[in-house]
Amino acid sequence: MRDKTQTNSTAPGDGLIRAGAVVFFIGAVATLVTVAPLFLGTAPFPTYMYGLCMLMGVGFFIAGAGVLRSVAAGRRQARRAAR
């Protein structure tokens, strides 16, 4: 069945995984920016920056949901092929 899959085709959940990766990356950058003043000895950033750090967890959750959706689609496809 692998030979019938196109290389540019997208499976269910791929969009969620990509979106989760982007959100996670934004959260990681926000975390680095928020922690930097601790090492540089400058004034800390405003409180909303700490809220942006939570995007790492949100992105991880979104990507995990995409993986679970992809697994569920693969199982459905395997069940159909087994019939």
mmCIF file with all atom_site columns, C-alpha atoms in Angstrom:
data_model
loop_
_atom_site.group_PDB
_atom_site.id
_atom_site.type_symbol
_atom_site.label_atom_id
_atom_site.label_alt_id
_atom_site.label_comp_id
_atom_site.label_asym_id
_atom_site.label_entity_id
_atom_site.label_seq_id
_atom_site.pdbx_PDB_ins_code
_atom_site.Cartn_x
_atom_site.Cartn_y
_atom_site.Cartn_z
_atom_site.occupancy
_atom_site.B_iso_or_equiv
_atom_site.pdbx_formal_charge
_atom_site.auth_seq_id
_atom_site.auth_comp_id
_atom_site.auth_asym_id
_atom_site.auth_atom_id
_atom_site.pdbx_PDB_model_num
ATOM 1  C CA . MET A 1 1  ? 0.000   0.000  0.000  1.00 0.00 ? 1  MET A CA 1
ATOM 2  C CA . ARG A 1 2  ? 2.996   2.277  0.504  1.00 0.00 ? 2  ARG A CA 1
ATOM 3  C CA . ASP A 1 3  ? 3.607   2.345  -3.233 1.00 0.00 ? 3  ASP A CA 1
ATOM 4  C CA . LYS A 1 4  ? 0.146   3.865  -3.815 1.00 0.00 ? 4  LYS A CA 1
ATOM 5  C CA . THR A 1 5  ? 0.656   6.795  -1.449 1.00 0.00 ? 5  THR A CA 1
ATOM 6  C CA . GLN A 1 6  ? 1.701   9.994  -3.155 1.00 0.00 ? 6  GLN A CA 1
ATOM 7  C CA . THR A 1 7  ? 4.644   11.841 -1.648 1.00 0.00 ? 7  THR A CA 1
ATOM 8  C CA . ASN A 1 8  ? 2.781   15.151 -1.604 1.00 0.00 ? 8  ASN A CA 1
ATOM 9  C CA . SER A 1 9  ? -0.443  13.808 -0.083 1.00 0.00 ? 9  SER A CA 1
ATOM 10 C CA . THR A 1 10 ? -1.456  14.881 3.406  1.00 0.00 ? 10 THR A CA 1
ATOM 11 C CA . ALA A 1 11 ? -2.898  12.531 5.973  1.00 0.00 ? 11 ALA A CA 1
ATOM 12 C CA . PRO A 1 12 ? -5.502  13.501 8.565  1.00 0.00 ? 12 PRO A CA 1
ATOM 13 C CA . GLY A 1 13 ? -3.780  15.236 11.436 1.00 0.00 ? 13 GLY A CA 1
ATOM 14 C CA . ASP A 1 14 ? -0.855  16.624 9.447  1.00 0.00 ? 14 ASP A CA 1
ATOM 15 C CA . GLY A 1 15 ? -2.205  20.154 9.666  1.00 0.00 ? 15 GLY A CA 1
ATOM 16 C CA . LEU A 1 16 ? -2.600  19.878 13.422 1.00 0.00 ? 16 LEU A CA 1
ATOM 17 C CA . ILE A 1 17 ? 0.946   18.605 13.791 1.00 0.00 ? 17 ILE A CA 1
ATOM 18 C CA . ARG A 1 18 ? 2.333   21.489 11.736 1.00 0.00 ? 18 ARG A CA 1
ATOM 19 C CA . ALA A 1 19 ? 0.233   24.059 13.605 1.00 0.00 ? 19 ALA A CA 1
ATOM 20 C CA . GLY A 1 20 ? 1.317   22.563 16.925 1.00 0.00 ? 20 GLY A CA 1
ATOM 21 C CA . ALA A 1 21 ? 4.952   22.792 15.909 1.00 0.00 ? 21 ALA A CA 1
ATOM 22 C CA . VAL A 1 22 ? 4.572   26.462 15.003 1.00 0.00 ? 22 VAL A CA 1
ATOM 23 C CA . VAL A 1 23 ? 2.778   27.292 18.258 1.00 0.00 ? 23 VAL A CA 1
ATOM 24 C CA . PHE A 1 24 ? 5.384   25.330 20.226 1.00 0.00 ? 24 PHE A CA 1
ATOM 25 C CA . PHE A 1 25 ? 8.200   27.223 18.500 1.00 0.00 ? 25 PHE A CA 1
ATOM 26 C CA . ILE A 1 26 ? 6.574   30.583 19.298 1.00 0.00 ? 26 ILE A CA 1
ATOM 27 C CA . GLY A 1 27 ? 6.270   29.507 22.930 1.00 0.00 ? 27 GLY A CA 1
ATOM 28 C CA . ALA A 1 28 ? 9.897   28.377 23.002 1.00 0.00 ? 28 ALA A CA 1
ATOM 29 C CA . VAL A 1 29 ? 11.082  31.746 21.683 1.00 0.00 ? 29 VAL A CA 1
ATOM 30 C CA . ALA A 1 30 ? 8.895   33.533 24.236 1.00 0.00 ? 30 ALA A CA 1
ATOM 31 C CA . THR A 1 31 ? 10.404  31.378 26.979 1.00 0.00 ? 31 THR A CA 1
ATOM 32 C CA . LEU A 1 32 ? 13.942  32.217 25.893 1.00 0.00 ? 32 LEU A CA 1
ATOM 33 C CA . VAL A 1 33 ? 13.104  35.927 25.737 1.00 0.00 ? 33 VAL A CA 1
ATOM 34 C CA . THR A 1 34 ? 11.458  35.806 29.164 1.00 0.00 ? 34 THR A CA 1
ATOM 35 C CA . VAL A 1 35 ? 14.348  33.977 30.832 1.00 0.00 ? 35 VAL A CA 1
ATOM 36 C CA . ALA A 1 36 ? 17.074  36.098 29.221 1.00 0.00 ? 36 ALA A CA 1
ATOM 37 C CA . PRO A 1 37 ? 16.754  39.046 31.680 1.00 0.00 ? 37 PRO A CA 1
ATOM 38 C CA . LEU A 1 38 ? 17.533  36.676 34.546 1.00 0.00 ? 38 LEU A CA 1
ATOM 39 C CA . PHE A 1 39 ? 20.944  35.974 33.040 1.00 0.00 ? 39 PHE A CA 1
ATOM 40 C CA . LEU A 1 40 ? 21.573  39.466 31.691 1.00 0.00 ? 40 LEU A CA 1
ATOM 41 C CA . GLY A 1 41 ? 20.614  41.296 34.866 1.00 0.00 ? 41 GLY A CA 1
ATOM 42 C CA . THR A 1 42 ? 18.116  43.582 33.136 1.00 0.00 ? 42 THR A CA 1
ATOM 43 C CA . ALA A 1 43 ? 14.542  44.454 34.053 1.00 0.00 ? 43 ALA A CA 1
ATOM 44 C CA . PRO A 1 44 ? 12.077  41.572 33.666 1.00 0.00 ? 44 PRO A CA 1
ATOM 45 C CA . PHE A 1 45 ? 9.529   41.528 30.880 1.00 0.00 ? 45 PHE A CA 1
ATOM 46 C CA . PRO A 1 46 ? 5.816   42.261 31.441 1.00 0.00 ? 46 PRO A CA 1
ATOM 47 C CA . THR A 1 47 ? 3.491   39.600 32.785 1.00 0.00 ? 47 THR A CA 1
ATOM 48 C CA . TYR A 1 48 ? 1.922   38.763 29.427 1.00 0.00 ? 48 TYR A CA 1
ATOM 49 C CA . MET A 1 49 ? 5.266   37.327 28.287 1.00 0.00 ? 49 MET A CA 1
ATOM 50 C CA . TYR A 1 50 ? 4.922   34.625 30.933 1.00 0.00 ? 50 TYR A CA 1
ATOM 51 C CA . GLY A 1 51 ? 1.515   33.829 29.440 1.00 0.00 ? 51 GLY A CA 1
ATOM 52 C CA . LEU A 1 52 ? 3.103   33.479 26.006 1.00 0.00 ? 52 LEU A CA 1
ATOM 53 C CA . CYS A 1 53 ? 5.459   30.890 27.480 1.00 0.00 ? 53 CYS A CA 1
ATOM 54 C CA . MET A 1 54 ? 2.420   28.669 27.988 1.00 0.00 ? 54 MET A CA 1
ATOM 55 C CA . LEU A 1 55 ? 2.195   28.342 24.207 1.00 0.00 ? 55 LEU A CA 1
ATOM 56 C CA . MET A 1 56 ? 4.844   25.626 24.413 1.00 0.00 ? 56 MET A CA 1
ATOM 57 C CA . GLY A 1 57 ? 2.404   23.369 26.241 1.00 0.00 ? 57 GLY A CA 1
ATOM 58 C CA . VAL A 1 58 ? -0.484  24.365 23.999 1.00 0.00 ? 58 VAL A CA 1
ATOM 59 C CA . GLY A 1 59 ? 1.579   23.592 20.889 1.00 0.00 ? 59 GLY A CA 1
ATOM 60 C CA . PHE A 1 60 ? 2.603   20.232 22.319 1.00 0.00 ? 60 PHE A CA 1
ATOM 61 C CA . PHE A 1 61 ? -1.061  19.434 23.007 1.00 0.00 ? 61 PHE A CA 1
ATOM 62 C CA . ILE A 1 62 ? -2.142  20.452 19.488 1.00 0.00 ? 62 ILE A CA 1
ATOM 63 C CA . ALA A 1 63 ? 0.600   18.332 17.901 1.00 0.00 ? 63 ALA A CA 1
ATOM 64 C CA . GLY A 1 64 ? -0.353  15.393 20.132 1.00 0.00 ? 64 GLY A CA 1
ATOM 65 C CA . ALA A 1 65 ? -3.964  15.710 19.004 1.00 0.00 ? 65 ALA A CA 1
ATOM 66 C CA . GLY A 1 66 ? -2.734  15.630 15.399 1.00 0.00 ? 66 GLY A CA 1
ATOM 67 C CA . VAL A 1 67 ? -0.756  12.462 16.058 1.00 0.00 ? 67 VAL A CA 1
ATOM 68 C CA . LEU A 1 68 ? -3.765  10.809 17.661 1.00 0.00 ? 68 LEU A CA 1
ATOM 69 C CA . ARG A 1 69 ? -5.949  11.823 14.717 1.00 0.00 ? 69 ARG A CA 1
ATOM 70 C CA . SER A 1 70 ? -3.392  10.386 12.308 1.00 0.00 ? 70 SER A CA 1
ATOM 71 C CA . VAL A 1 71 ? -3.241  7.127  14.268 1.00 0.00 ? 71 VAL A CA 1
ATOM 72 C CA . ALA A 1 72 ? -7.036  6.854  14.285 1.00 0.00 ? 72 ALA A CA 1
ATOM 73 C CA . ALA A 1 73 ? -7.164  7.409  10.526 1.00 0.00 ? 73 ALA A CA 1
ATOM 74 C CA . GLY A 1 74 ? -4.498  4.751  10.007 1.00 0.00 ? 74 GLY A CA 1
ATOM 75 C CA . ARG A 1 75 ? -6.466  2.275  12.094 1.00 0.00 ? 75 ARG A CA 1
ATOM 76 C CA . ARG A 1 76 ? -9.657  2.985  10.154 1.00 0.00 ? 76 ARG A CA 1
ATOM 77 C CA . GLN A 1 77 ? -7.789  2.481  6.899  1.00 0.00 ? 77 GLN A CA 1
ATOM 78 C CA . ALA A 1 78 ? -6.299  -0.799 8.143  1.00 0.00 ? 78 ALA A CA 1
ATOM 79 C CA . ARG A 1 79 ? -9.731  -2.064 9.184  1.00 0.00 ? 79 ARG A CA 1
ATOM 80 C CA . ARG A 1 80 ? -11.132 -1.256 5.741  1.00 0.00 ? 80 ARG A CA 1
ATOM 81 C CA . ALA A 1 81 ? -8.229  -3.023 4.061  1.00 0.00 ? 81 ALA A CA 1
ATOM 82 C CA . ALA A 1 82 ? -8.703  -6.110 6.238  1.00 0.00 ? 82 ALA A CA 1
ATOM 83 C CA . ARG A 1 83 ? -12.290 -6.605 5.041  1.00 0.00 ? 83 ARG A CA 1
#
